[in-house]
DNA sequence: GCCAACGTTGGC
DNA sequence: GCCAACGTTGGC
């Protein structure tokens, strides 16, 4: 990655919400708008929880956009120099903001989306914190953003390094069964972003969520 | 600043 | 390939 070439990851895009830089119109803010102006920061603590675990989606099967294949599965990450790639192409404010919170050394699930078998395929590690996503200025890139200018880039990316495959593939369907179960009975996956914010391509997980999902690799499929 | 139309995501 | 959910855009 940094020294070598960057892999190209196609991140999922999705849309919306900002809150960090430009004052984009976050849907979030919009919703609560009127009510309490002071509300955004007051409690001092529960504002924005700090997360240390993540789930990042990418498509392992070929899909073409502007003649460019967006395919980037965990095997593709593994095949990169130093098994490292930049996670470029994220064009959603919420997802971008989560990437900006990422710290070196944190772990993330590599999630396969928009494919035969969606689910968690493996683990990776953040090896470089957020920096400018160069693909926003590249007219040839499927994620080119004509509205962004080099003076104030809109989009960021991080570098991730392959860590390992999960001992078994953890299908979305199974995670969903747990999610539904936990919603009724109370359990670690009751609020999992994968289901509560299904369109977000970069999602935070609590340590409990992360550990629970990881523990499934040694269990029989539900 | 509201909101309807539109576009995209992504599971199925 | 369908379609539900939801973010974004743009007219007013």
CSV table of C-alpha atoms (C1' of nucleotides) in Angstrom, one decimal:
chain,number,residue,atom,x,y,z
A,1,UNK,CA,0.0,0.0,0.0
A,2,UNK,CA,1.7,3.1,0.8
A,3,UNK,CA,5.0,2.3,-0.5
A,4,UNK,CA,3.7,0.0,-3.2
A,5,UNK,CA,0.7,0.1,-5.2
A,6,UNK,CA,-2.6,0.5,-3.8
A,7,UNK,CA,-5.1,-2.0,-4.3
A,8,UNK,CA,-8.3,-1.0,-5.4
A,9,UNK,CA,-11.1,-1.7,-3.2
A,10,UNK,CA,-14.5,-0.9,-4.1
A,11,UNK,CA,-16.2,0.1,-1.3
A,12,UNK,CA,-19.7,0.2,-1.1
A,13,UNK,CA,-21.2,3.6,-1.4
A,14,UNK,CA,-24.4,4.3,0.3
A,15,UNK,CA,-25.2,7.6,1.2
A,16,UNK,CA,-25.4,10.1,3.7
A,17,UNK,CA,-25.0,11.9,6.8
A,18,UNK,CA,-22.2,13.8,7.7
A,19,UNK,CA,-21.5,15.7,10.7
A,20,UNK,CA,-18.0,16.1,10.4
A,21,UNK,CA,-16.7,18.4,7.9
A,22,UNK,CA,-18.7,20.4,5.5
A,23,UNK,CA,-21.9,21.0,7.0
A,24,UNK,CA,-23.7,18.6,4.9
A,25,UNK,CA,-27.1,17.9,5.7
A,26,UNK,CA,-27.1,14.9,7.8
A,27,UNK,CA,-30.2,13.0,7.7
A,28,UNK,CA,-29.7,12.5,11.3
A,29,UNK,CA,-29.7,16.1,12.2
A,30,UNK,CA,-32.5,16.8,10.0
A,31,UNK,CA,-34.7,14.4,11.8
A,32,UNK,CA,-34.2,15.8,15.2
A,33,UNK,CA,-33.6,19.3,14.1
A,34,UNK,CA,-36.1,21.4,15.9
A,35,UNK,CA,-36.3,19.9,19.2
A,36,UNK,CA,-33.2,20.7,21.2
A,37,UNK,CA,-30.5,22.7,19.8
A,38,UNK,CA,-28.2,22.1,22.6
A,39,UNK,CA,-28.8,18.5,22.5
A,40,UNK,CA,-26.0,17.5,20.3
A,41,UNK,CA,-23.4,17.8,23.0
A,42,UNK,CA,-24.4,18.0,26.4
A,43,UNK,CA,-24.3,14.9,28.3
A,44,UNK,CA,-20.7,15.0,27.6
A,45,UNK,CA,-20.3,11.5,27.3
A,46,UNK,CA,-22.7,9.7,25.3
A,47,UNK,CA,-22.2,11.8,22.3
A,48,UNK,CA,-20.3,9.8,19.9
A,49,UNK,CA,-19.3,6.6,21.4
A,50,UNK,CA,-15.9,5.6,20.5
A,51,UNK,CA,-15.7,2.4,18.7
A,52,UNK,CA,-12.8,0.1,18.2
A,53,UNK,CA,-14.2,-2.7,16.1
A,54,UNK,CA,-15.5,-2.5,12.6
A,55,UNK,CA,-17.2,-4.3,9.7
A,56,UNK,CA,-16.3,-3.3,6.2
A,57,UNK,CA,-18.2,-4.4,3.1
A,58,UNK,CA,-16.8,-5.2,-0.3
A,59,UNK,CA,-18.0,-7.2,-3.3
A,60,UNK,CA,-16.2,-10.5,-4.0
A,61,UNK,CA,-17.9,-11.0,-7.4
A,62,UNK,CA,-17.4,-9.1,-10.6
A,63,UNK,CA,-19.5,-6.1,-11.2
A,64,UNK,CA,-18.7,-3.6,-13.8
A,65,UNK,CA,-19.1,0.2,-13.6
A,66,UNK,CA,-17.7,2.4,-16.4
A,67,UNK,CA,-16.0,-0.7,-17.7
A,68,UNK,CA,-14.2,-1.2,-14.4
A,69,UNK,CA,-14.6,-4.3,-12.3
A,70,UNK,CA,-15.4,-3.5,-8.7
A,71,UNK,CA,-14.7,-7.0,-7.5
A,72,UNK,CA,-12.6,-7.0,-4.4
A,73,UNK,CA,-13.0,-10.0,-2.1
A,74,UNK,CA,-10.9,-11.1,0.8
A,75,UNK,CA,-8.8,-13.2,-1.5
A,76,UNK,CA,-8.0,-10.1,-3.5
A,77,UNK,CA,-6.8,-8.3,-0.3
A,78,UNK,CA,-4.7,-11.3,0.6
A,79,UNK,CA,-3.1,-11.2,-2.8
A,80,UNK,CA,-1.9,-7.6,-2.5
A,81,UNK,CA,1.7,-6.6,-1.7
A,82,UNK,CA,2.0,-6.9,2.0
A,83,UNK,CA,-1.6,-8.1,2.0
A,84,UNK,CA,-2.5,-4.5,2.4
A,85,UNK,CA,-4.8,-2.2,0.4
A,86,UNK,CA,-6.4,1.2,0.7
A,87,UNK,CA,-10.1,1.1,1.3
A,88,UNK,CA,-11.0,3.7,-1.4
A,89,UNK,CA,-14.3,4.5,-3.0
A,90,UNK,CA,-16.4,5.1,0.1
A,91,UNK,CA,-18.9,7.8,-0.9
A,92,UNK,CA,-21.1,8.0,2.1
A,93,UNK,CA,-20.6,10.5,4.9
A,94,UNK,CA,-21.5,8.2,7.7
A,95,UNK,CA,-19.2,5.5,6.5
A,96,UNK,CA,-16.4,8.0,5.8
A,97,UNK,CA,-16.8,9.5,9.3
A,98,UNK,CA,-16.4,6.0,10.8
A,99,UNK,CA,-13.2,5.5,8.8
A,100,UNK,CA,-11.9,8.7,10.2
A,101,UNK,CA,-12.3,7.3,13.7
A,102,UNK,CA,-10.3,4.2,13.0
A,103,UNK,CA,-7.0,3.8,14.7
A,104,UNK,CA,-4.0,1.7,13.7
A,105,UNK,CA,-4.2,-1.8,15.1
A,106,UNK,CA,-7.9,-2.0,15.3
A,107,UNK,CA,-9.6,-5.0,13.8
A,108,UNK,CA,-12.4,-5.2,11.2
A,109,UNK,CA,-14.4,-7.9,9.7
A,110,UNK,CA,-14.1,-8.3,6.0
A,111,UNK,CA,-17.7,-8.7,4.8
A,112,UNK,CA,-18.7,-10.0,1.4
A,113,UNK,CA,-21.7,-8.2,0.0
A,114,UNK,CA,-23.9,-8.3,-3.1
A,115,UNK,CA,-22.9,-11.9,-3.8
A,116,UNK,CA,-24.0,-15.5,-3.7
A,117,UNK,CA,-23.2,-15.9,-0.1
A,118,UNK,CA,-23.1,-12.6,1.8
A,119,UNK,CA,-21.3,-12.8,5.2
A,120,UNK,CA,-18.2,-12.4,7.2
A,121,UNK,CA,-15.2,-13.9,5.4
A,122,UNK,CA,-12.3,-12.9,7.5
A,123,UNK,CA,-10.4,-10.4,9.7
A,124,UNK,CA,-8.3,-7.5,8.8
A,125,UNK,CA,-6.4,-4.8,10.7
A,126,UNK,CA,-6.3,-1.1,10.2
A,127,UNK,CA,-2.7,-0.2,9.4
A,128,UNK,CA,-3.0,3.4,8.3
A,129,UNK,CA,-5.4,6.0,9.6
A,130,UNK,CA,-7.6,8.1,7.4
A,131,UNK,CA,-6.1,10.1,4.6
A,132,UNK,CA,-7.2,11.6,1.3
A,133,UNK,CA,-8.9,9.1,-1.1
A,134,UNK,CA,-7.2,9.9,-4.4
A,135,UNK,CA,-9.8,8.2,-6.5
A,136,UNK,CA,-12.2,11.1,-5.9
A,137,UNK,CA,-10.1,13.2,-8.3
A,138,UNK,CA,-9.6,10.5,-10.9
A,139,UNK,CA,-12.0,11.0,-13.8
A,140,UNK,CA,-11.5,7.5,-14.8
A,141,UNK,CA,-12.4,6.0,-11.5
A,142,UNK,CA,-15.9,4.8,-10.9
A,143,UNK,CA,-15.9,6.7,-7.7
A,144,UNK,CA,-14.8,10.0,-9.2
A,145,UNK,CA,-16.5,12.9,-7.5
A,146,UNK,CA,-16.6,16.0,-9.6
A,147,UNK,CA,-17.8,18.0,-6.7
A,148,UNK,CA,-14.6,17.5,-4.7
A,149,UNK,CA,-11.6,19.6,-5.1
A,150,UNK,CA,-8.0,19.0,-4.0
A,151,UNK,CA,-8.1,22.1,-1.8
A,152,UNK,CA,-10.7,20.5,0.4
A,153,UNK,CA,-11.1,16.8,-0.4
A,154,UNK,CA,-14.4,15.3,0.6
A,155,UNK,CA,-13.5,11.7,0.9
A,156,UNK,CA,-11.0,9.7,3.0
A,157,UNK,CA,-9.8,6.2,3.1
A,158,UNK,CA,-7.7,4.0,5.4
A,159,UNK,CA,-5.3,1.2,4.7
A,160,UNK,CA,-6.2,-2.3,5.9
A,161,UNK,CA,-4.1,-5.4,6.1
A,162,UNK,CA,-5.4,-9.0,5.8
A,163,UNK,CA,-5.2,-10.8,9.0
A,164,UNK,CA,-6.8,-14.2,8.5
A,165,UNK,CA,-9.9,-15.9,7.2
A,166,UNK,CA,-12.5,-16.8,9.8
A,167,UNK,CA,-12.3,-20.6,10.5
A,168,UNK,CA,-15.6,-20.9,8.8
A,169,UNK,CA,-17.5,-18.4,6.7
A,170,UNK,CA,-20.2,-16.7,8.7
A,171,UNK,CA,-23.2,-16.2,6.5
A,172,UNK,CA,-25.5,-13.3,6.8
A,173,UNK,CA,-28.4,-15.6,7.2
A,174,UNK,CA,-26.9,-17.1,10.3
A,175,UNK,CA,-26.1,-13.7,11.7
A,176,UNK,CA,-29.6,-12.7,11.0
A,177,UNK,CA,-31.0,-15.6,12.9
A,178,UNK,CA,-29.0,-14.6,15.9
A,179,UNK,CA,-30.1,-11.0,15.5
A,180,UNK,CA,-33.7,-11.9,15.5
A,181,UNK,CA,-33.3,-14.2,18.4
A,182,UNK,CA,-31.4,-11.6,20.4
A,183,UNK,CA,-34.0,-9.0,19.6
A,184,UNK,CA,-36.5,-11.0,21.5
A,185,UNK,CA,-34.5,-12.6,24.2
A,186,UNK,CA,-31.9,-9.8,24.5
A,187,UNK,CA,-28.5,-10.7,23.4
A,188,UNK,CA,-25.4,-9.3,21.9
A,189,UNK,CA,-26.6,-8.9,18.3
A,190,UNK,CA,-29.8,-7.3,19.0
A,191,UNK,CA,-28.7,-3.9,17.6
A,192,UNK,CA,-26.2,-5.1,15.1
A,193,UNK,CA,-25.6,-2.4,12.5
A,194,UNK,CA,-25.6,-4.9,9.7
A,195,UNK,CA,-29.4,-5.2,10.3
A,196,UNK,CA,-30.3,-1.9,11.9
A,197,UNK,CA,-28.3,0.2,9.3
A,198,UNK,CA,-28.2,-2.3,6.4
A,199,UNK,CA,-27.0,0.1,3.8
A,200,UNK,CA,-23.9,1.4,5.6
A,201,UNK,CA,-20.8,0.0,4.1
A,202,UNK,CA,-18.5,0.8,7.0
A,203,UNK,CA,-20.0,0.0,10.3
A,204,UNK,CA,-18.9,0.1,14.0
A,205,UNK,CA,-19.4,-2.8,16.3
A,206,UNK,CA,-19.3,-3.0,20.0
A,207,UNK,CA,-16.7,-5.3,21.5
A,208,UNK,CA,-19.5,-7.6,22.6
A,209,UNK,CA,-20.9,-7.8,19.1
A,210,UNK,CA,-17.4,-8.4,17.6
A,211,UNK,CA,-16.5,-11.1,20.1
A,212,UNK,CA,-19.8,-12.8,19.8
A,213,UNK,CA,-19.6,-12.9,16.0
A,214,UNK,CA,-16.1,-14.2,16.2
A,215,UNK,CA,-17.0,-16.9,18.7
A,216,UNK,CA,-19.4,-18.3,16.0
A,217,UNK,CA,-16.5,-19.6,14.0
A,218,UNK,CA,-15.9,-22.4,16.5
A,219,UNK,CA,-19.6,-23.2,16.8
A,220,UNK,CA,-21.8,-25.2,14.5
A,221,UNK,CA,-23.8,-23.2,12.1
A,222,UNK,CA,-27.1,-22.2,13.6
B,1,DG,C1',-36.2,24.4,5.3
B,2,DC,C1',-39.8,21.1,3.5
B,3,DC,C1',-40.8,17.3,0.8
B,4,DA,C1',-41.6,14.7,-3.5
B,5,DA,C1',-39.1,12.6,-6.9
B,6,DC,C1',-35.3,10.1,-7.9
B,7,DG,C1',-31.3,7.0,-7.3
B,8,DT,C1',-28.8,3.4,-5.0
B,9,DT,C1',-28.0,-0.5,-2.0
B,10,DG,C1',-28.2,-5.1,-1.4
B,11,DG,C1',-30.8,-9.1,0.1
B,12,DC,C1',-33.7,-12.3,-1.9
C,1,DG,C1',-34.3,-9.1,-11.9
C,2,DC,C1',-37.3,-7.4,-8.3
C,3,DC,C1',-38.2,-4.3,-4.9
C,4,DA,C1',-38.1,-2.3,-0.1
C,5,DA,C1',-35.6,0.9,2.4
C,6,DC,C1',-33.5,4.9,2.7
C,7,DG,C1',-30.2,8.7,1.3
C,8,DT,C1',-29.9,12.7,-1.9
C,9,DT,C1',-31.4,16.3,-4.9
C,10,DG,C1',-33.6,20.2,-6.2
C,11,DG,C1',-37.9,23.0,-6.7
C,12,DC,C1',-40.5,25.9,-4.2
